[in-house]
mmCIF file of C-alpha atoms in Angstrom:
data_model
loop_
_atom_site.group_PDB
_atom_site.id
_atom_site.type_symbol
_atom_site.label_atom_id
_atom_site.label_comp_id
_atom_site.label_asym_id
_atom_site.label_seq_id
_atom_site.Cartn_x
_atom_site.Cartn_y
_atom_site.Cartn_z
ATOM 1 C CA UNK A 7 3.474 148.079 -49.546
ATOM 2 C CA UNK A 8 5.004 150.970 -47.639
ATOM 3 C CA UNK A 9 1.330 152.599 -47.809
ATOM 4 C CA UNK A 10 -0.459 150.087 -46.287
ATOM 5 C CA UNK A 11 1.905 149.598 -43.621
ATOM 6 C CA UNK A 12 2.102 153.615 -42.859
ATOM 7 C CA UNK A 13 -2.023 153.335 -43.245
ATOM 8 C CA UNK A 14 -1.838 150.521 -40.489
ATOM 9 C CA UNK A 15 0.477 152.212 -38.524
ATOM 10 C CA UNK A 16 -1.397 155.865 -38.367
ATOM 11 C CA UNK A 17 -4.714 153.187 -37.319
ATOM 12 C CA UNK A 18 -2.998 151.744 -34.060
ATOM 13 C CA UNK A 19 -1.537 155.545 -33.472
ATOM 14 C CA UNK A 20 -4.633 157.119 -33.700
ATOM 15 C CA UNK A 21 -5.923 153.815 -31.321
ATOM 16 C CA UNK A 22 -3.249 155.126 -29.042
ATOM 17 C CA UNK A 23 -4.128 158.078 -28.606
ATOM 18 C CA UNK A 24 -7.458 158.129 -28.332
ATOM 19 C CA UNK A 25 -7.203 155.233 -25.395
ATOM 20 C CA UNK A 26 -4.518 157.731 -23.600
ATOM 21 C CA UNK A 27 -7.113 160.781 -24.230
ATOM 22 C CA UNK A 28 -9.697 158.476 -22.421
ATOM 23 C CA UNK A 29 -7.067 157.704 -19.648
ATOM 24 C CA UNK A 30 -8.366 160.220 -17.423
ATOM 25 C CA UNK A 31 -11.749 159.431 -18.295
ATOM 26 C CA UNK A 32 -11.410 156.010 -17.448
ATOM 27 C CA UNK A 33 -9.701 156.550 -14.446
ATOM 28 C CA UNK A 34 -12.354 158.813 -12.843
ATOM 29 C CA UNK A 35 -14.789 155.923 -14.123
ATOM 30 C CA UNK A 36 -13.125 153.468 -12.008
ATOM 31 C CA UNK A 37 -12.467 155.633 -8.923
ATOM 32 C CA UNK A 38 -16.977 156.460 -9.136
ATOM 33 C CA UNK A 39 -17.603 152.829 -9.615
ATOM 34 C CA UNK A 40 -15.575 151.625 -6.881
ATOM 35 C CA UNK A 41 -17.139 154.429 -4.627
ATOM 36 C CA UNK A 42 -20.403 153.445 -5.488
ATOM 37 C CA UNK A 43 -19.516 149.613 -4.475
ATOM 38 C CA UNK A 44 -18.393 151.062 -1.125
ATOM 39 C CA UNK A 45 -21.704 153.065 -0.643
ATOM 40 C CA UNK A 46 -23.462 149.919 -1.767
ATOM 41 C CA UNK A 47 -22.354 147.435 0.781
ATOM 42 C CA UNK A 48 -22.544 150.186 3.151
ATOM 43 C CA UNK A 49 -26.006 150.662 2.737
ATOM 44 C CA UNK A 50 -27.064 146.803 2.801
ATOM 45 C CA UNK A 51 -24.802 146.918 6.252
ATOM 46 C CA UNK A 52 -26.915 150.100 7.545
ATOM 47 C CA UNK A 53 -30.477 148.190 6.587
ATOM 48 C CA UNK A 54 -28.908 144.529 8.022
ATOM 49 C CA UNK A 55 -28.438 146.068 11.669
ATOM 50 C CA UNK A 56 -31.423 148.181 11.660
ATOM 51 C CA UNK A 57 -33.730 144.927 10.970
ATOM 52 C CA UNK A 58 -30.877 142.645 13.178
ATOM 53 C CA UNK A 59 -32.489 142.786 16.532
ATOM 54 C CA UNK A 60 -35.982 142.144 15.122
ATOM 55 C CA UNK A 61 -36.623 138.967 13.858
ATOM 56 C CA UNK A 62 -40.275 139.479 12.263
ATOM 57 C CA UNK A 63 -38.186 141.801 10.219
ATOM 58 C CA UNK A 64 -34.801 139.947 9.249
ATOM 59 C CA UNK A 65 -36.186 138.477 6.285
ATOM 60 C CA UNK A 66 -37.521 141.641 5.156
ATOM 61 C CA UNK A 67 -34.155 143.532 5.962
ATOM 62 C CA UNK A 68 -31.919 141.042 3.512
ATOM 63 C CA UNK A 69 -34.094 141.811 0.920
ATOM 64 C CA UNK A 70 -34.438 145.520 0.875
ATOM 65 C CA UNK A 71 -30.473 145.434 1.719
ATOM 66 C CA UNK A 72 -29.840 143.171 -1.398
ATOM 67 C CA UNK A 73 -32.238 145.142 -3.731
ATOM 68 C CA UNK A 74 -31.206 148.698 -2.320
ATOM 69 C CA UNK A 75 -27.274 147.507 -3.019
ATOM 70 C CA UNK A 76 -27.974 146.217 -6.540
ATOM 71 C CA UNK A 77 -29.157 149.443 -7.410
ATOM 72 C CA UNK A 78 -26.742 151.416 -6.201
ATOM 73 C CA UNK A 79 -24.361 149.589 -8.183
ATOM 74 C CA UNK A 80 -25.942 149.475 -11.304
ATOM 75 C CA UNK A 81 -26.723 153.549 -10.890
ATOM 76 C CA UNK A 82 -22.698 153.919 -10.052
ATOM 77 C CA UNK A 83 -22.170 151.571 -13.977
ATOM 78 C CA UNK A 84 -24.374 154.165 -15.860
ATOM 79 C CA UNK A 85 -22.748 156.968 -14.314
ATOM 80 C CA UNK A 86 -19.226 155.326 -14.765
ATOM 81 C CA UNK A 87 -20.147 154.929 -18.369
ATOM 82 C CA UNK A 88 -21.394 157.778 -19.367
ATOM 83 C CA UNK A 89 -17.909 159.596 -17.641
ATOM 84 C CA UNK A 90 -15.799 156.789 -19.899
ATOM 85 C CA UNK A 91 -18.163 157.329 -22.752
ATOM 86 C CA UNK A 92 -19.494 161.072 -23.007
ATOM 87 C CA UNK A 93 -21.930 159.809 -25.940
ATOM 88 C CA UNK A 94 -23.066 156.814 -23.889
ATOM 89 C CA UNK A 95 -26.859 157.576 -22.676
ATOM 90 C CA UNK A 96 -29.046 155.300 -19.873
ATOM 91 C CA UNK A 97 -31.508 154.724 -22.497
ATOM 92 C CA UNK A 98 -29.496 152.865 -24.775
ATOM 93 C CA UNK A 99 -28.492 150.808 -22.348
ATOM 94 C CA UNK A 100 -31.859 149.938 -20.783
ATOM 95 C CA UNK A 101 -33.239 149.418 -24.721
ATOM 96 C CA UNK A 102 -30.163 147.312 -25.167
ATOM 97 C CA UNK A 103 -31.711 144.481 -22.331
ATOM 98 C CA UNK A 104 -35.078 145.007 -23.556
ATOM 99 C CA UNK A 105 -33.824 143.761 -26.825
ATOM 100 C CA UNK A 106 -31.774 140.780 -25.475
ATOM 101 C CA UNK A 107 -33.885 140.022 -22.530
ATOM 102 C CA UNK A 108 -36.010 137.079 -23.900
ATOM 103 C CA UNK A 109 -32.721 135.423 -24.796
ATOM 104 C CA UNK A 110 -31.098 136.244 -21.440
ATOM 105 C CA UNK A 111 -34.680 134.940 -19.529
ATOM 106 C CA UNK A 112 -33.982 131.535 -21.494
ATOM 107 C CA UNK A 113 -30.475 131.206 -20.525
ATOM 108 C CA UNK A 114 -30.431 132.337 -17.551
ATOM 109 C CA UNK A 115 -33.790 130.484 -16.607
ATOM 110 C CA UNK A 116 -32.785 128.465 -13.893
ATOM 111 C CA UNK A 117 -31.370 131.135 -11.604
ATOM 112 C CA UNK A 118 -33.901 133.959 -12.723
ATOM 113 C CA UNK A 119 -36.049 130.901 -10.698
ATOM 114 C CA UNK A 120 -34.049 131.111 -8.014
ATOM 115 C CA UNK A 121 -33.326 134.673 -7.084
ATOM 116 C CA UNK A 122 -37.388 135.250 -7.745
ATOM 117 C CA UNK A 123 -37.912 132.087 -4.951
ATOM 118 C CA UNK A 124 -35.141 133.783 -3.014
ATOM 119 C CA UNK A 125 -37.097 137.075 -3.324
ATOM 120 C CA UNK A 126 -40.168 135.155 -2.222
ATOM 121 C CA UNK A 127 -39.194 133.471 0.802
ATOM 122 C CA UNK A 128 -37.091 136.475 2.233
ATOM 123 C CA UNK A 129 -40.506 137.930 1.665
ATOM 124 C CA UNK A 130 -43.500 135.592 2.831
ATOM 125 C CA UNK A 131 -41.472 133.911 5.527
ATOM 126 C CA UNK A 132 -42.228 130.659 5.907
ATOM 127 C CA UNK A 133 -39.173 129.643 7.778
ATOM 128 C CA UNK A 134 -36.036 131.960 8.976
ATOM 129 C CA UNK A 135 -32.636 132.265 9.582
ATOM 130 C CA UNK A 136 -31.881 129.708 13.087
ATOM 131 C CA UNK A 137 -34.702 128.023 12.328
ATOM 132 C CA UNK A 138 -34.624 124.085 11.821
ATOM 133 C CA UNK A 139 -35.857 122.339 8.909
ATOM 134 C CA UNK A 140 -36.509 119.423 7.402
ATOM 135 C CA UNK A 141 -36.443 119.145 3.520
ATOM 136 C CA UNK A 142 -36.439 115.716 1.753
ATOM 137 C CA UNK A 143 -33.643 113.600 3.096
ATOM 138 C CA UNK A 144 -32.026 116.837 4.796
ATOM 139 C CA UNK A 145 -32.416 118.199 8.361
ATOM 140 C CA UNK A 146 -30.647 121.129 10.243
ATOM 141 C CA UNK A 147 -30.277 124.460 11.324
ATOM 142 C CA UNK A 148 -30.492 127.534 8.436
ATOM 143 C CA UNK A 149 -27.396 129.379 8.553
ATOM 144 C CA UNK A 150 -28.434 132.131 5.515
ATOM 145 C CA UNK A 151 -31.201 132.690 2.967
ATOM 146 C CA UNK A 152 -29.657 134.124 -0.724
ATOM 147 C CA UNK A 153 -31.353 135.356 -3.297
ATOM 148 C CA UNK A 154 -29.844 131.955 -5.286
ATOM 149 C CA UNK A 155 -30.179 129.057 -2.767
ATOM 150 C CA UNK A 156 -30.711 128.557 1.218
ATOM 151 C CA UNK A 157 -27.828 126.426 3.302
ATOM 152 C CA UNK A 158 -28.722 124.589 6.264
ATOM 153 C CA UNK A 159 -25.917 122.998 8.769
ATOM 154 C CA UNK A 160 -27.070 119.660 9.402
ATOM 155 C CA UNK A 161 -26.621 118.108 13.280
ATOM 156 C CA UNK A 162 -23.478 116.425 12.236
ATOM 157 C CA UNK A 163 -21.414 119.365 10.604
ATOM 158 C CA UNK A 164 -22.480 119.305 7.672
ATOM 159 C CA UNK A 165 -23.596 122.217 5.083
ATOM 160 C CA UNK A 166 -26.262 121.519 2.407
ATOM 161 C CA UNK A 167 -26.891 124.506 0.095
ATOM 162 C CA UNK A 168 -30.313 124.051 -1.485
ATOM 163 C CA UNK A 169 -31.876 126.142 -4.324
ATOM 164 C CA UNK A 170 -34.475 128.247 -3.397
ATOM 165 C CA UNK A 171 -36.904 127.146 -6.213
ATOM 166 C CA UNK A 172 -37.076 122.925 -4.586
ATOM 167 C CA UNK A 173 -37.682 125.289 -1.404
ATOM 168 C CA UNK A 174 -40.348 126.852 -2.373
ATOM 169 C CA UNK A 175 -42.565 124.433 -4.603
ATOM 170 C CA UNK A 176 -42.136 121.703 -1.689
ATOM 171 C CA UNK A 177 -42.803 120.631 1.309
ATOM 172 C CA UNK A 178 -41.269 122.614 4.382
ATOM 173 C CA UNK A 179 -41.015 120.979 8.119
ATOM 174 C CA UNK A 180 -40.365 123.713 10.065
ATOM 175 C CA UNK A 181 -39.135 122.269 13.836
ATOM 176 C CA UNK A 182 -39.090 125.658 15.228
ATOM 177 C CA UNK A 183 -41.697 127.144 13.834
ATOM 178 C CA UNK A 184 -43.858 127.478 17.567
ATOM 179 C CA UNK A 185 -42.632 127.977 21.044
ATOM 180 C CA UNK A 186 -43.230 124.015 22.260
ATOM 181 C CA UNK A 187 -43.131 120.704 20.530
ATOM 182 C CA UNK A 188 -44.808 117.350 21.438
ATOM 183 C CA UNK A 189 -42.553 114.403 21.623
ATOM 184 C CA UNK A 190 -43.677 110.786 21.806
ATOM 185 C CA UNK A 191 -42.506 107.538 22.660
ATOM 186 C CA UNK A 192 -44.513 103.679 23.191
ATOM 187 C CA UNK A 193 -43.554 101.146 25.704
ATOM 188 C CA UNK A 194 -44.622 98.128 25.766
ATOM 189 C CA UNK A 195 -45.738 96.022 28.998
ATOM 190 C CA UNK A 196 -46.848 92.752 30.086
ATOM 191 C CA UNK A 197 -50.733 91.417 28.847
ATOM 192 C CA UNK A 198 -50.604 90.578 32.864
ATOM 193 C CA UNK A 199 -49.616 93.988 34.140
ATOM 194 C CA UNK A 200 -52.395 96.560 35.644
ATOM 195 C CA UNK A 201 -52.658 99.209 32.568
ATOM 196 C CA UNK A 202 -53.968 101.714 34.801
ATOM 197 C CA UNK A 203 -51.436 101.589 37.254
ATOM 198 C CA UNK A 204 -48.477 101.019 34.793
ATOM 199 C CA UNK A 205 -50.418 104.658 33.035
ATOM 200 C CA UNK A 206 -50.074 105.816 36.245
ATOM 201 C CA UNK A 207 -46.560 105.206 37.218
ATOM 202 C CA UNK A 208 -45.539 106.757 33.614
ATOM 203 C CA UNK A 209 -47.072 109.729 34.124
ATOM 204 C CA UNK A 210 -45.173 110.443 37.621
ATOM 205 C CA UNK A 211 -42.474 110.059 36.153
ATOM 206 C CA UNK A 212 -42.667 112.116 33.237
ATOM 207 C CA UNK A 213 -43.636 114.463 35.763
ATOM 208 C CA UNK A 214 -40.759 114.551 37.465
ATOM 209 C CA UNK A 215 -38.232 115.334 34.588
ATOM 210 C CA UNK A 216 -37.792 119.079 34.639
ATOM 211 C CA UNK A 217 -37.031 119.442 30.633
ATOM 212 C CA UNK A 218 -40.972 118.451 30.362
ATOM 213 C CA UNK A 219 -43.869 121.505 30.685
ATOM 214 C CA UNK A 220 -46.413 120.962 32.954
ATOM 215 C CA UNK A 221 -48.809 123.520 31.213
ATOM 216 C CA UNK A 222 -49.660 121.174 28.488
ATOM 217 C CA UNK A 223 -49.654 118.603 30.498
ATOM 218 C CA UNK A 224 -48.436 115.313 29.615
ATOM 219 C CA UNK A 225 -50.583 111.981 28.871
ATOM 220 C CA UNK A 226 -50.407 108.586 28.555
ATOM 221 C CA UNK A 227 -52.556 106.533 26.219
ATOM 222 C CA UNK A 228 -53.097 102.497 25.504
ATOM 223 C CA UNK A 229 -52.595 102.383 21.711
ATOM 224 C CA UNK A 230 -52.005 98.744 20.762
ATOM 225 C CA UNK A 231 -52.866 95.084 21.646
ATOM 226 C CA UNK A 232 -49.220 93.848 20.178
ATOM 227 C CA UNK A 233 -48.172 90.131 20.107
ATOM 228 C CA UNK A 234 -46.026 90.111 23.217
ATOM 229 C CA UNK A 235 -46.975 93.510 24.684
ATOM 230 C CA UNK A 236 -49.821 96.083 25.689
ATOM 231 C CA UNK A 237 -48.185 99.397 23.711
ATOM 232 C CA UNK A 238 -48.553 102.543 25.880
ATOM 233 C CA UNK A 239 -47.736 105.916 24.061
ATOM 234 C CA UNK A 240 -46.196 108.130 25.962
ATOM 235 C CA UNK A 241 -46.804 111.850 25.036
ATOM 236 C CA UNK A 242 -45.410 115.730 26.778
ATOM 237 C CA UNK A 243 -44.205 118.851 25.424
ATOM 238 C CA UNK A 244 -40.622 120.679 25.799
ATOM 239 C CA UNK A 245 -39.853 124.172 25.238
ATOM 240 C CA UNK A 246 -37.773 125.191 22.989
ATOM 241 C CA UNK A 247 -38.461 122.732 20.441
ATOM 242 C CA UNK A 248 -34.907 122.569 19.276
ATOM 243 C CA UNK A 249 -32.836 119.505 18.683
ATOM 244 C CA UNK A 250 -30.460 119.240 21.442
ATOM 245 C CA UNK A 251 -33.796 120.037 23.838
ATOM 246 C CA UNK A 252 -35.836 117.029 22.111
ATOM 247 C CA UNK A 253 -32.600 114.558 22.905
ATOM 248 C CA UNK A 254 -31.995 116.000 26.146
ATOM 249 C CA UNK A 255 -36.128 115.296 27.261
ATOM 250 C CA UNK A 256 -36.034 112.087 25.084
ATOM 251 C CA UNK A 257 -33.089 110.717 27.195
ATOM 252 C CA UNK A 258 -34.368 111.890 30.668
ATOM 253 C CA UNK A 259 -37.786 110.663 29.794
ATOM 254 C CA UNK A 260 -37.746 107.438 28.795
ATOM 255 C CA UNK A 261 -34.601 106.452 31.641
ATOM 256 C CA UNK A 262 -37.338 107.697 34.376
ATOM 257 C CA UNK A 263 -40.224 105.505 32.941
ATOM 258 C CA UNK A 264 -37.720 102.524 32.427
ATOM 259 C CA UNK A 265 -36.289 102.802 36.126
ATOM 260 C CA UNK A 266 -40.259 103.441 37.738
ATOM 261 C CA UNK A 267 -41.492 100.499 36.037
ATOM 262 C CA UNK A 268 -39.366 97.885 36.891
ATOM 263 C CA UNK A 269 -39.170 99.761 40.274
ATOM 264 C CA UNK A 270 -42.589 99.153 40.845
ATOM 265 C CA UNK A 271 -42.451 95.237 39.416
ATOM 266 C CA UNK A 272 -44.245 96.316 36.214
ATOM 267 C CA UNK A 273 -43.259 93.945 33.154
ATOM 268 C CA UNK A 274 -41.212 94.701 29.805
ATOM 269 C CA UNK A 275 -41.233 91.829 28.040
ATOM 270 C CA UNK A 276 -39.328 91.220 24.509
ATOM 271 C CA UNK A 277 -41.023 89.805 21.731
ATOM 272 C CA UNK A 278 -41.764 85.941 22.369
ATOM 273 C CA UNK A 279 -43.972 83.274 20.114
ATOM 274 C CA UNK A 280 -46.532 80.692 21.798
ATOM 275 C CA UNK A 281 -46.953 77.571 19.922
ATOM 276 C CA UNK A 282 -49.594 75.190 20.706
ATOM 277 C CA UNK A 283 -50.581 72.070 19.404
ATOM 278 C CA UNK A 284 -53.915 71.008 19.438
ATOM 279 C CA UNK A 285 -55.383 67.923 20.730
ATOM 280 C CA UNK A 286 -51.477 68.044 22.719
ATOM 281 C CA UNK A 287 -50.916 70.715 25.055
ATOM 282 C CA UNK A 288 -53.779 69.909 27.471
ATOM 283 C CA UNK A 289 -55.536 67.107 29.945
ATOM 284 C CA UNK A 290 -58.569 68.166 28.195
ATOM 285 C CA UNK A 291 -57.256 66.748 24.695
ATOM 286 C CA UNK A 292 -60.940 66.650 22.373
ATOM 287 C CA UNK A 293 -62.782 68.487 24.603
ATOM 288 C CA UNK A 294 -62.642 72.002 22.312
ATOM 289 C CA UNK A 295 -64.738 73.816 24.519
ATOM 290 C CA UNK A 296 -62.033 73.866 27.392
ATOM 291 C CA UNK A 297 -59.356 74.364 25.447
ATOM 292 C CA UNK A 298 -57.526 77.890 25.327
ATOM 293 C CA UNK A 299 -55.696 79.491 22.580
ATOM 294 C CA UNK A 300 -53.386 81.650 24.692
ATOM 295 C CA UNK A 301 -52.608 83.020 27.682
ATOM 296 C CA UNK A 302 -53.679 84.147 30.679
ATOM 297 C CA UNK A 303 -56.428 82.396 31.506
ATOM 298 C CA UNK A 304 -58.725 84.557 33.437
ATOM 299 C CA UNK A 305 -61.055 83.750 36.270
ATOM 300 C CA UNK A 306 -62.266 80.592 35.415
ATOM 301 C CA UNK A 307 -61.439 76.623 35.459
ATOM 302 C CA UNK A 308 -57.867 76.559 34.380
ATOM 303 C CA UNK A 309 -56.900 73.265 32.464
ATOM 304 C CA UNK A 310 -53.605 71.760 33.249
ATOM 305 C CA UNK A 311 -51.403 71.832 30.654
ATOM 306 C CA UNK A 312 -49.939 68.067 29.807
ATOM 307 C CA UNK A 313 -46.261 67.335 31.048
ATOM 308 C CA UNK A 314 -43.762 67.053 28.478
ATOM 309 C CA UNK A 315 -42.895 63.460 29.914
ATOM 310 C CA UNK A 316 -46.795 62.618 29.176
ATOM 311 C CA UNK A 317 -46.385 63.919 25.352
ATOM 312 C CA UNK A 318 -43.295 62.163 25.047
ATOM 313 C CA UNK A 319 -44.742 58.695 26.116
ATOM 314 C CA UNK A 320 -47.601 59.054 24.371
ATOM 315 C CA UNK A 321 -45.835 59.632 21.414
ATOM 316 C CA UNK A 322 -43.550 56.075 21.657
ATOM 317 C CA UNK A 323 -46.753 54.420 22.391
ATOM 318 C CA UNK A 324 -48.455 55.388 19.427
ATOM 319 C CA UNK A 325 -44.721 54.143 17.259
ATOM 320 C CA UNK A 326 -45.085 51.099 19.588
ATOM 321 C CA UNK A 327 -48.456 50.122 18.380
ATOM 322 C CA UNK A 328 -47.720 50.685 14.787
ATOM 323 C CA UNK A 329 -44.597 48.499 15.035
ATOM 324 C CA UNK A 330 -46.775 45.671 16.521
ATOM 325 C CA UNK A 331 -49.957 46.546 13.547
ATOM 326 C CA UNK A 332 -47.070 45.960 10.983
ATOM 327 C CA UNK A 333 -45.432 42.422 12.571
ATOM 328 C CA UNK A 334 -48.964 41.457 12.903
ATOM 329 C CA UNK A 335 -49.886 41.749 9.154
ATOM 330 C CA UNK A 336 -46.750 40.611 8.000
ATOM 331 C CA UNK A 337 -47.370 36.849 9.787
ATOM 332 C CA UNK A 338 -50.534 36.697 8.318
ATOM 333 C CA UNK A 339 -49.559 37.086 4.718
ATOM 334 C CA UNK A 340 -46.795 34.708 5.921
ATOM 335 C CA UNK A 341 -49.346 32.245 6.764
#
């Protein structure tokens, strides 16, 4: 018994001092490894504000910052190592992952996806940091682009982090992707309203907002013969093409058309229903080449519709002479 316990007890000595003759060793380790971590951030700071002031570039700059980093600090772990461990070699290491990468690629598959989308976007571009998007259900500004996912800040303070692989195998709107945007809007006027001169009156006063370009110009166009209303669609361009520019035009815009048209005595009617009743809306009751479906009339022979008072008494004559049919037939079965 006293054996194995002095056995044991020369083990955890000769543990002890072999971790206090690797004291130093790991001590320097740390000190290299740390300095390495400093050189590395250092160096993706130095690339980030040589690529800042050029946006064709930014992109580009993240990922040559995050790739030039990550291999700083994985160069400061070997050499850390191989001061800790005298007998520890690069190799081994690198053969090491080679053996357990399959099982790390199916692990880990998800966010190898991701940083490789990262790596792509950062790369091809198709939207950058500031811009605003529009993905799915989600719209706002993008505040950064990782390697793992992209956030955006929505309009209403909001931050949505999104991974970069839904980025990348959908659909993109990109608001800001061109210097100018076309906005739209339809109003609706009167079937008895000029269209040309209600056109007219739109334009000038799209025209006369300053938010809209005049170089393209704006245009006006009848799209729709609606059931209460001739649809005009209102169309100009606003530069930039960000949010709080689209609301600020949209606002301007349509209060200018509103106030010119009624101005000018030009109709904006609210959905209404017509309903006519044949054979008793008109003098010309039977006559169904005279009759009219709706309204206005045009140029020709108008016929007068019939007074309520008229449809009314026509109505209690027609009970009145049933009543008298049925008294007549019951006093002749009486008789």
């Amino acid at each position: 018994m006293n054996a194995e316990i002095s056995t044991a007890w020369d083990k955890i000595q000769s543990m002890i001092n072999g971790f206090i003759a690797l004291l130093p060793n790991i001590v320097l380790g740390l000190i290299v490894f740390i300095l390495f971590l400093f050189i590395a951030s250092r160096i993706k700071i130095l690339v980030k504000r040589l690529t800042r002031n050029r946006r064709s570039a930014r992109n580009l700059g993240l990922v040559l910052g995050r790739l030039a980093q990550g291999l700083t600090i994985l160069i400061g772990l070997f050499i850390a190592l191989s001061i800790v461990i005298p007998t520890f070699r690069a190799g081994d290491l690198i053969q090491l992952l080679g053996i357990s990468g399959v099982a790390i690629g199916f692990a880990f598959r998800d966010i190898l996806q991701n940083f490789l989308a990262g790596i792509l976007i950062l790369l091809t571009e198709p939207f950058q940091i500031d811009d605003q998007i529009v993905f799915k259900g989600f719209e706002g500004t993008v505040e950064n682009i990782e390697t793992r996912a992209t956030t955006i800040r929505t309009y209403d303070g909001r931050r949505i982090v999104i991974p970069n692989s839904e980025l990348f195998t959908n659909s993109v709107t990109v608001n800001t992707a061109f210097e100018n945007r076309r906005l739209e809007y339809d109003v609706g006027i009167g079937y008895g309203d000029d269209i040309d001169h209600a056109k007219q009156l739109m334009l000038d006063a799209m025209l006369s907002v300053n938010e809209v370009l005049k170089d393209p110009v704006p245009d006006v166009l009848v799209m729709e013969l609606a059931e209460s209303t001739v649809n005009i669609r209102v169309r100009w361009w606003v530069h930039p093409p960000r949010r709080a520019d689209n609301l600020i035009s949209r606002d301007k815009v349509i209060t200018a058309i509103k106030k010119t048209l009624v101005a000018n005595g030009i109709d904006l009617p609210f959905p209404t229903q017509q309903i006519l009743f044949h054979d008793q809306t008109e003098e010309t009751d039977g006559n169904r080449s005279r009759q009219r479906e709706g309204w206005p009339s045009g140029k020709g022979e108008v016929p007068k519709p019939r007074r309520i008072s008229d449809s009314l008494r026509l109505l209690a004559q027609a009970h009145s002479s049933q009543d008298n049919n049925g008294k007549v037939d019951s006093q002749t079965n009486e008789q």
